[in-house]
Short mmCIF file of C-alpha atoms and ligand atoms in Angstrom, two decimals:
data_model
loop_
_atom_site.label_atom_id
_atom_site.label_comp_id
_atom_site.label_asym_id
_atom_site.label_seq_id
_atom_site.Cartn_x
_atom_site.Cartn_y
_atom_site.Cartn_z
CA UNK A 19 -17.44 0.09 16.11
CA UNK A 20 -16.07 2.76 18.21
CA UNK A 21 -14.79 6.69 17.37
CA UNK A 22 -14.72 10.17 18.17
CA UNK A 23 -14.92 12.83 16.18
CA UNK A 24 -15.87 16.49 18.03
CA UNK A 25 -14.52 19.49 15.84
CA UNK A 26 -10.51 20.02 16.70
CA UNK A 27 -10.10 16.82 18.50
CA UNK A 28 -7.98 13.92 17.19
CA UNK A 29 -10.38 11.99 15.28
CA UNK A 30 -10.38 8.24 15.89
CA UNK A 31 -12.54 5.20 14.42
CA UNK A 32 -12.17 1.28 15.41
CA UNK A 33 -13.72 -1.20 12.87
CA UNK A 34 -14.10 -4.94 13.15
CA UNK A 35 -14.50 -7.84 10.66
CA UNK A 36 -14.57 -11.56 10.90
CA UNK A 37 -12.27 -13.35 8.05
CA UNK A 38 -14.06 -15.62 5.37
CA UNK A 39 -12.35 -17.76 2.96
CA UNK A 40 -13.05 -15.26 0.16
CA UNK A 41 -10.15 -13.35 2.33
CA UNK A 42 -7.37 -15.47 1.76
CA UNK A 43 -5.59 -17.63 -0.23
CA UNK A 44 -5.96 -21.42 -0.80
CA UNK A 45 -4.36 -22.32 2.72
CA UNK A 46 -6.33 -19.93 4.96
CA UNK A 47 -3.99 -16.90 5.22
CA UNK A 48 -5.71 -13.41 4.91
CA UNK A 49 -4.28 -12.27 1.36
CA UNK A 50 -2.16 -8.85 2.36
CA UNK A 51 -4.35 -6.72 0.26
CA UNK A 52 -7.41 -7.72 2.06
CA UNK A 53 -5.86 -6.46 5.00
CA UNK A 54 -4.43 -3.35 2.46
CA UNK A 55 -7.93 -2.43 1.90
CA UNK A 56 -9.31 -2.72 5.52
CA UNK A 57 -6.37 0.26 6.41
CA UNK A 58 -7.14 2.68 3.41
CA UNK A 59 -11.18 2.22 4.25
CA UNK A 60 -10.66 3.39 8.03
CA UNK A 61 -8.18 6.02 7.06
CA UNK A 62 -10.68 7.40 4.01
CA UNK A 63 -13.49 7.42 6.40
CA UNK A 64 -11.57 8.80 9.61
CA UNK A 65 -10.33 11.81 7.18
CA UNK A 66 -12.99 12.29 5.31
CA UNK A 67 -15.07 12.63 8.31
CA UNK A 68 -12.56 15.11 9.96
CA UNK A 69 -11.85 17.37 7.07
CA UNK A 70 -15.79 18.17 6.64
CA UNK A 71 -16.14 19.39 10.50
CA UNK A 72 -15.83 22.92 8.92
CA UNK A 73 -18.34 25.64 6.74
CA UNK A 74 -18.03 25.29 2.95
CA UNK A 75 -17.92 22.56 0.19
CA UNK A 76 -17.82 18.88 1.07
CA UNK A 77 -14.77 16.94 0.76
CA UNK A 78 -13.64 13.34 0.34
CA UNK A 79 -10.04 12.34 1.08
CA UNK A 80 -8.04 11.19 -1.12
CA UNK A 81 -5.27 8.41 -0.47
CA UNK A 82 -1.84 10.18 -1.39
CA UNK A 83 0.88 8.08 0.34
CA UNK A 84 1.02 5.03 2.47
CA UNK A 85 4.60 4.99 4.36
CA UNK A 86 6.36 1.67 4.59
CA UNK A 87 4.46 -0.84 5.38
CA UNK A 88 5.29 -4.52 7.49
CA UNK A 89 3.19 -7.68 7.68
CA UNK A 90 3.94 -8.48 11.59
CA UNK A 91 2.52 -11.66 11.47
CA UNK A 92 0.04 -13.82 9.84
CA UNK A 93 -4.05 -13.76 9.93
CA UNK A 94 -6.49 -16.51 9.30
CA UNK A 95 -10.07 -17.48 8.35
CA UNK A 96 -11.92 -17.32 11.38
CA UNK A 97 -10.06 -14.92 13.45
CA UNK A 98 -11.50 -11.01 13.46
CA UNK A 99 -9.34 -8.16 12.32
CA UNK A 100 -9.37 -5.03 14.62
CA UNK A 101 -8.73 -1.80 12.42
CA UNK A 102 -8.28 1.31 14.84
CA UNK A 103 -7.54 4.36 12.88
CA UNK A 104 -6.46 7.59 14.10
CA UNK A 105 -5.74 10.64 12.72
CA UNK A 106 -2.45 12.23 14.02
CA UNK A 107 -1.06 14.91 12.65
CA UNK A 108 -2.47 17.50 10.36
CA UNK A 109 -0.39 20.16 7.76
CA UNK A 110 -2.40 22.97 6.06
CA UNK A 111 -3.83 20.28 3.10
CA UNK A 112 -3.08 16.97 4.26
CA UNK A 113 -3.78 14.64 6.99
CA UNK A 114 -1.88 11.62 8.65
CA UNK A 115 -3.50 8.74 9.48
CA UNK A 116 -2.02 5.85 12.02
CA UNK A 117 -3.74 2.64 11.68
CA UNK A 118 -3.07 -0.60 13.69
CA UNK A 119 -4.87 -4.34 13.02
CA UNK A 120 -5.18 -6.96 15.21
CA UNK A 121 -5.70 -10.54 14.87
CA UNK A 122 -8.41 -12.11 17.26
CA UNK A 123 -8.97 -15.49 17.88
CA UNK A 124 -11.98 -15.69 19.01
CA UNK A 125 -11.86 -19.04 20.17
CA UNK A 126 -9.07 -18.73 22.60
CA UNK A 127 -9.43 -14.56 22.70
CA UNK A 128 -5.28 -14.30 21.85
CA UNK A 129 -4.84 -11.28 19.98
CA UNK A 130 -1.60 -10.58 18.29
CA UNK A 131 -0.91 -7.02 15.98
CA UNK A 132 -0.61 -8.37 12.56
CA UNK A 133 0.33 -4.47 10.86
CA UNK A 134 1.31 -1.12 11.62
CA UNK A 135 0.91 1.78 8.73
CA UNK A 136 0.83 5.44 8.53
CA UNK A 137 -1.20 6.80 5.69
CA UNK A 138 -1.60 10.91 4.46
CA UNK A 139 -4.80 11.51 2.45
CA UNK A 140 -5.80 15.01 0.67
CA UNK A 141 -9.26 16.94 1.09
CA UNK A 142 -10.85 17.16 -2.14
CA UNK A 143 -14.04 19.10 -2.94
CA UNK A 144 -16.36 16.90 -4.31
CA UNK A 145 -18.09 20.07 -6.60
CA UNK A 146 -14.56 19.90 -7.97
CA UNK A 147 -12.00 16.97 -7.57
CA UNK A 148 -9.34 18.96 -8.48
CA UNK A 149 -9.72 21.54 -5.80
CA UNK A 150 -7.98 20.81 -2.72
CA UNK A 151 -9.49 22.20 1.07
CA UNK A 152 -7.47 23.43 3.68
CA UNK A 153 -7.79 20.78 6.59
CA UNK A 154 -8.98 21.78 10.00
CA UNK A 155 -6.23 21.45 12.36
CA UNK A 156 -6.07 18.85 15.78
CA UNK A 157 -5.37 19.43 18.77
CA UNK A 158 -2.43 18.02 20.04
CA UNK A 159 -1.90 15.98 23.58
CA UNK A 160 1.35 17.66 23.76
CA UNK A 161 3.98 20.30 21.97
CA UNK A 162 6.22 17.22 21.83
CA UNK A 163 3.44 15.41 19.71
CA UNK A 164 2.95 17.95 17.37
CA UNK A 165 6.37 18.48 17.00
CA UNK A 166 6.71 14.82 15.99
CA UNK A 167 4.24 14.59 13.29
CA UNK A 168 6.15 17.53 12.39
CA UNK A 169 9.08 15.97 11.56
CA UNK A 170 7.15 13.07 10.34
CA UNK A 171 5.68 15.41 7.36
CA UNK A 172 9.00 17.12 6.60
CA UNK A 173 10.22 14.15 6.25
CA UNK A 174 8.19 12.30 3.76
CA UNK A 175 7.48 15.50 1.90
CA UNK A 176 11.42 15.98 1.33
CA UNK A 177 11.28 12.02 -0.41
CA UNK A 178 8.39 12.56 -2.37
CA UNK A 179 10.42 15.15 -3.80
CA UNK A 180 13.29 13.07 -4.80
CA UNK A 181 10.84 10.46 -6.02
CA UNK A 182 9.76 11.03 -9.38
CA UNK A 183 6.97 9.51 -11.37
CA UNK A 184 7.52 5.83 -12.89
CA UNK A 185 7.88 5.70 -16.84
CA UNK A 186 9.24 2.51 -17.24
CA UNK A 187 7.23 0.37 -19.31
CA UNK A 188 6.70 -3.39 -18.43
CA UNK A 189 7.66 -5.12 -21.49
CA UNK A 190 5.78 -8.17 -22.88
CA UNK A 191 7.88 -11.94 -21.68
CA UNK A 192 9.38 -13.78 -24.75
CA UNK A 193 7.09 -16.80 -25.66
CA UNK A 194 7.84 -20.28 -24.00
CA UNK A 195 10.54 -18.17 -21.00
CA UNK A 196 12.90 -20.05 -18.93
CA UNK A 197 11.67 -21.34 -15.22
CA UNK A 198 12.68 -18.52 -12.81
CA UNK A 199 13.20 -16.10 -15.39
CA UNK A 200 11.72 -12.80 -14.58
CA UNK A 201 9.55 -13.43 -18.16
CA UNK A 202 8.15 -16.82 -16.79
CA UNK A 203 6.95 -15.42 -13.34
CA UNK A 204 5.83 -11.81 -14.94
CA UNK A 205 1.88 -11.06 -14.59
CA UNK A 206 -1.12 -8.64 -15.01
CA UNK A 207 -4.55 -8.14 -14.61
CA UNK A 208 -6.94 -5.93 -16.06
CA UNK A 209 -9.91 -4.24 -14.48
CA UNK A 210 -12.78 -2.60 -15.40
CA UNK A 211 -12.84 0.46 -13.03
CA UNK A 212 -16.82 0.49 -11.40
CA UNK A 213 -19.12 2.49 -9.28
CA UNK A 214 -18.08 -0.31 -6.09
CA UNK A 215 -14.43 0.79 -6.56
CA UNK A 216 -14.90 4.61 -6.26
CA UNK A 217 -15.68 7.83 -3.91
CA UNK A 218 -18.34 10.22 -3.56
CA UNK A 219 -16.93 11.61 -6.43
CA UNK A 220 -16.26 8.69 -8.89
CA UNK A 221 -12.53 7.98 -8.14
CA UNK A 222 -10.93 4.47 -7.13
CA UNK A 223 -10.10 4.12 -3.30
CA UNK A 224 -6.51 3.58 -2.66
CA UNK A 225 -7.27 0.42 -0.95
CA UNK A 226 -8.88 -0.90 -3.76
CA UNK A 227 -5.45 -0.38 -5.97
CA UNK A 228 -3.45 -1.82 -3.61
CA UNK A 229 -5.80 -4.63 -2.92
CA UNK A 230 -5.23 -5.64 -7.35
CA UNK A 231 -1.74 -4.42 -6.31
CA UNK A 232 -0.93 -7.34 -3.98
CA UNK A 233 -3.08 -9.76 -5.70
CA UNK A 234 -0.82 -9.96 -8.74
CA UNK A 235 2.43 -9.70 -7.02
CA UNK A 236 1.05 -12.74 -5.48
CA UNK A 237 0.98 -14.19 -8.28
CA UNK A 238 4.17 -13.45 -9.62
CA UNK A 239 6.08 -14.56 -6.38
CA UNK A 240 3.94 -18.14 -6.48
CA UNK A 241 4.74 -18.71 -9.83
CA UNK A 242 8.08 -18.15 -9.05
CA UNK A 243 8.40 -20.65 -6.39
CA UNK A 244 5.39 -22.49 -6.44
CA UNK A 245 4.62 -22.46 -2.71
CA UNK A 246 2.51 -20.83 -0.72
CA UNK A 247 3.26 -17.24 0.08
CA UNK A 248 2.67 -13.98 2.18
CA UNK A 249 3.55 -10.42 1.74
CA UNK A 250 6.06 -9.58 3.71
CA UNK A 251 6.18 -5.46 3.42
CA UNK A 252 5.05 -3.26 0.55
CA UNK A 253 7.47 0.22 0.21
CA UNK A 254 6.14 3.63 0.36
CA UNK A 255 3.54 4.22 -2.35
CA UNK A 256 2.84 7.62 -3.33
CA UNK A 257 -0.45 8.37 -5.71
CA UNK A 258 0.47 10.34 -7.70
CA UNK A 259 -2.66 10.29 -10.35
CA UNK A 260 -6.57 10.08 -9.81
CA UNK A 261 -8.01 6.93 -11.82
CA UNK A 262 -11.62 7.60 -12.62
CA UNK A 263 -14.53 5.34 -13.30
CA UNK A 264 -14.74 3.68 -16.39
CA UNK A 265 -11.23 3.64 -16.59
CA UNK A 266 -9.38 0.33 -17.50
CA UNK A 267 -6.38 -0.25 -15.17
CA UNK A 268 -3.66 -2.44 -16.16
CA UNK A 269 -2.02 -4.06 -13.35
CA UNK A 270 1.61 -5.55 -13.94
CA UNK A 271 3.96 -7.25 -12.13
CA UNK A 272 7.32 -8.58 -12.49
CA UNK A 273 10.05 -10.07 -10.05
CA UNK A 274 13.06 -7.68 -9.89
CA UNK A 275 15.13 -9.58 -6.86
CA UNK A 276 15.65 -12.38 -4.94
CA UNK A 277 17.64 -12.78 -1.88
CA UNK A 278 17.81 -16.44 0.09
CA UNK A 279 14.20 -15.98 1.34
CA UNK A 280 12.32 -12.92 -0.02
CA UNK A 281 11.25 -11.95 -3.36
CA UNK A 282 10.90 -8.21 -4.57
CA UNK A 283 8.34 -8.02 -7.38
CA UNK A 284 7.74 -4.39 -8.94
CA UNK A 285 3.90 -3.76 -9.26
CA UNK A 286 3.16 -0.71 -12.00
CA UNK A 287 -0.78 0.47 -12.56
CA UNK A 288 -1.05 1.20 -16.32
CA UNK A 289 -4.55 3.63 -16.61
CA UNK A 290 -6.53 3.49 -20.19
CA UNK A 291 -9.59 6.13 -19.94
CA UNK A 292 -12.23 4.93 -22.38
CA UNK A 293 -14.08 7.58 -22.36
CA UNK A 294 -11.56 11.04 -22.28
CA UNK A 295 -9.23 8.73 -24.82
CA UNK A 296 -7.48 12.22 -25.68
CA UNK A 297 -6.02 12.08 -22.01
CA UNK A 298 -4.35 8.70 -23.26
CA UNK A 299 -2.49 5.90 -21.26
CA UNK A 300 -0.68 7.20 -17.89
CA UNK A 301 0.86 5.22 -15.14
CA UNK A 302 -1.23 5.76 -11.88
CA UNK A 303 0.76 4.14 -9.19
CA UNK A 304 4.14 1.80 -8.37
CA UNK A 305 5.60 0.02 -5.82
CA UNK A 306 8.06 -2.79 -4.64
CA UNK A 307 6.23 -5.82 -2.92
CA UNK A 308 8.04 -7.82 -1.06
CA UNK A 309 7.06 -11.63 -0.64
CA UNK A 310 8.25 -14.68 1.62
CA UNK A 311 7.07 -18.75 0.29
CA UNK A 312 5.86 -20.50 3.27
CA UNK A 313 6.39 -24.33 4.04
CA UNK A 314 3.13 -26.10 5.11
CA UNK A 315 4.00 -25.10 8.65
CA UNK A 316 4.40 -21.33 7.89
CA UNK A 317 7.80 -20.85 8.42
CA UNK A 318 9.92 -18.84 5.45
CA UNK A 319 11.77 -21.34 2.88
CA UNK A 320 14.32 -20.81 0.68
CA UNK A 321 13.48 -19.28 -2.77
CA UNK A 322 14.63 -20.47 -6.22
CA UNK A 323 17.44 -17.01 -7.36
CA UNK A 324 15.83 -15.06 -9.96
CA UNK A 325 17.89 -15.46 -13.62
CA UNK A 326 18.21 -11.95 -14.78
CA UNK A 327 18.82 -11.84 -18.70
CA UNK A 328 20.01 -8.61 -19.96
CA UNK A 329 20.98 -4.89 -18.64
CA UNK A 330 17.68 -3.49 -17.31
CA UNK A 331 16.85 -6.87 -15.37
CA UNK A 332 20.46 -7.00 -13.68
CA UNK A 333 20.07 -3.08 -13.09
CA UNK A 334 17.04 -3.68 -11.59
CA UNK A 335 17.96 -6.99 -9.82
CA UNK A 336 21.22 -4.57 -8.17
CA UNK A 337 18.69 -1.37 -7.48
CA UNK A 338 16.22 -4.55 -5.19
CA UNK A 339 19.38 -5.64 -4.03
CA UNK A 340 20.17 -2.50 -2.30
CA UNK A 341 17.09 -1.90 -1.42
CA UNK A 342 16.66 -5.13 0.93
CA UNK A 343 20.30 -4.26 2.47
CA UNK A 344 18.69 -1.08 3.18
CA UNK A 345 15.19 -2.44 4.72
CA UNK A 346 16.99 -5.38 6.66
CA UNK A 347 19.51 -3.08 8.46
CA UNK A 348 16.64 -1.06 9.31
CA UNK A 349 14.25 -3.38 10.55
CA UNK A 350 17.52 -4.89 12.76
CA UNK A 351 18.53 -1.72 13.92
CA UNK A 352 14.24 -1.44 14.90
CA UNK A 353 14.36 -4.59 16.61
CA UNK A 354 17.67 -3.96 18.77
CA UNK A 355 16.43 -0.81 19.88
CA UNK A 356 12.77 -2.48 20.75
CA UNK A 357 14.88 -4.95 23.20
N1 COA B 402 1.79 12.23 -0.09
C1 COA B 402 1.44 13.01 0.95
N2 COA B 402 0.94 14.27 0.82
C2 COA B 402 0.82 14.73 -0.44
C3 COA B 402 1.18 13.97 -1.58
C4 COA B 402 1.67 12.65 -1.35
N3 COA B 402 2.01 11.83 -2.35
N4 COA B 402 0.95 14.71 -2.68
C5 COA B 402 0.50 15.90 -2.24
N5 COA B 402 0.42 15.92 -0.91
C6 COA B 402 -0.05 17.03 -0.04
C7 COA B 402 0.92 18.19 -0.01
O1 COA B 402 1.90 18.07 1.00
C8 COA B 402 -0.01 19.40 0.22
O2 COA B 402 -0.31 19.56 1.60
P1 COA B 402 0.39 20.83 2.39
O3 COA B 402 0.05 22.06 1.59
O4 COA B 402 -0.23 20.82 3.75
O5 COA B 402 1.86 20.52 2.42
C9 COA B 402 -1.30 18.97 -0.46
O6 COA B 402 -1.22 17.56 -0.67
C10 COA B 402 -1.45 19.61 -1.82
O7 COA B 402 -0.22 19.48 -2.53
P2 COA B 402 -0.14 19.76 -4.12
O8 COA B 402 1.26 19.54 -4.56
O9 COA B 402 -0.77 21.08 -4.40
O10 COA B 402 -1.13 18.63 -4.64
P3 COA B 402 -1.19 17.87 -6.01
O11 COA B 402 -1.62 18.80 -7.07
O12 COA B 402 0.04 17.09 -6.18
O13 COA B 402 -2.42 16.87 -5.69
C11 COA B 402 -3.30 14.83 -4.88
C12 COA B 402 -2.32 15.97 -4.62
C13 COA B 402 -3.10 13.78 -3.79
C14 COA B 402 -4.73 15.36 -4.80
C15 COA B 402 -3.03 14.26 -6.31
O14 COA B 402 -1.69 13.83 -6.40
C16 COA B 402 -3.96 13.12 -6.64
O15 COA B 402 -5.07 13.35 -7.09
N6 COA B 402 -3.50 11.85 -6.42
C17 COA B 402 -4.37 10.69 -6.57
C18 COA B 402 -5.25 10.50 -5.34
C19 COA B 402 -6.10 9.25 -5.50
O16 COA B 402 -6.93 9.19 -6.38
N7 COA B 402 -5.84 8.22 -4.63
C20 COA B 402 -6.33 6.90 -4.85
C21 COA B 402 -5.52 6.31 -5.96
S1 COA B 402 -5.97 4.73 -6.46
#
């Protein structure tokens, strides 16, 4: 482990783990919420750390959005994932985070990046949660830096805006649904929220929602297709709710699109306190997964179309639709101008 962290400076960390089976899934690849997790824990510390190098209450940070984010490639048992963390940009209550992984063989020493994410977390006073600290602010290599991260924070402040809150509910399947229906392939979990899922102060880590996150959209896209599959990106999430210990968290997800190769699968986290029952059910956290089903030799296959029955599936199947038009010209118009 390597880091920095003198008062003002850009705070760094580097964290490294070797990955055991209980990482992946049944072939070997590192499951994407394993990798999910690994992020949000070097952000959360990285933050955390840098937003108490001032006078006055402690803090912990608090995951509010993870931009975008792309599975570059695949990682497997054996090989050790590199987190590096770094904290790069600061506003007057929130704090950007830039992580990278990278895969190491450590038989051959090849290293490849595997993902690339940008994360902004929240000071929070842990004498009260719902008090949020000014952050100390970095100092910048250069004007055109700051200027940057900037842009970066008027920018995803402005679609936060325009984002609102999910309350769609996920509706129970018919009994006995079609093959490739969004019914047949639709799945939860449900999760008792403990003291190993929580802060300082008794609320669940990001990564550890977006770990259950990917774990049942997993399971929607391979009951879908009945290969083996990765995740292939997960959208901007934005948490929009604290879920507190104790707490039962429903975790649903259904398949809303299909193109040739990818599967979208909507992923909604339904919260049940069982203790403050007055504050009654709320919905924590959504996001759009997106999935690829693997041949035995890891490359993408083609994917079985999803049969949409009624208005809010083919809404929903025309809303993915757009949205992986959108993503693919993007990532194209990324590549072209990496070349
Ligand atoms: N993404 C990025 N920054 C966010 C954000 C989001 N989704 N929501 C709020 N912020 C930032 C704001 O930009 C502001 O910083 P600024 O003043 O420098 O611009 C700061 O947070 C406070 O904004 P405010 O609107 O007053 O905060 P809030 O009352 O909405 O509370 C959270 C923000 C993050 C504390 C609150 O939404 C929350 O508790 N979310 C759950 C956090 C959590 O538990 N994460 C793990 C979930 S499993």
């Amino acid at each position: 482990m390597s880091e920095s962290s003198s008062p003002g400076a850009p705070c760094c960390l580097q964290v490294c783990r070797l990955m055991r089976p209980e990482d992946t899934n049944i072939v070997g690849n590192v499951h994407g919420g394993t990798i999910l997790k690994m992020i949000e824990e070097a952000g959360c510390i990285v933050s955390t750390r840098h937003c108490n190098t001032q006078d006055g209450d402690h803090c912990v940070a608090a995951l509010a959005r993870v931009e975008k984010t792309e599975f570059l490639s695949p990682m497997f048992i054996g090989e050790v994932a590199h987190v590096s963390a770094e904290i790069t940009y600061t506003s007057q209550r929130s704090v950007e985070v830039q992580a990278h992984v990278v895969a190491e063989n450590i038989l051959t020493g090849a290293k490849k990046l595997t993902n690339k994410a940008a994360l902004w977390y929240v000071p929070c006073s842990l004498k009260n949660v719902e008090e949020i600290k000014d952050v100390p602010p970095i100092t910048y290599a250069s004007p055109e830096l700051e200027e940057e991260g900037r842009k970066r924070y008027e920018t995803q402040k402005a679609l936060r805006q325009s984002s609102n809150e999910r309350s769609d509910e996920v509706v129970a399947p018919p009994p006995n649904p079609e093959k490739h229906t969004v019914g047949f392939s639709q799945s939860s979990l449900i999760h008792l929220v403990g003291p190993s899922d929580c802060t300082m102060n008794d609320f669940v880590h990001g990564g550890v929602t977006m770990k259950l996150m990917d774990e049942v959209a997993g399971i929607v896209a391979a009951r879908h297709c009945n290969t083996n599959i990765v995740t292939a990106c997960v959208d901007a999430i934005n948490f929009h709710r604290k879920i507190k210990k104790g707490s039962v968290v429903k975790v649903q997800g259904r398949m809303t699109f299909t193109s040739n190769r990818s599967m979208e699968i909507e992923v909604i986290v339904e919260v049940e306190p069982l203790v403050e029952v007055d504050k009654g059910k709320y919905c924590a956290v959504s996001a759009f997964f997106t999935f690829i089903s693997l041949d035995k030799k890891n490359r993408p296959l083609p994917v079985p179309l999803l049969k949409v029955e009624g208005e809010d599936e083919e809404r929903r199947f025309r809303e993915g639709n757009a949205r992986y038009l959108h993503n693919k010209e993007k990532r194209l118009a990324e590549r072209e101008r990496q070349q």
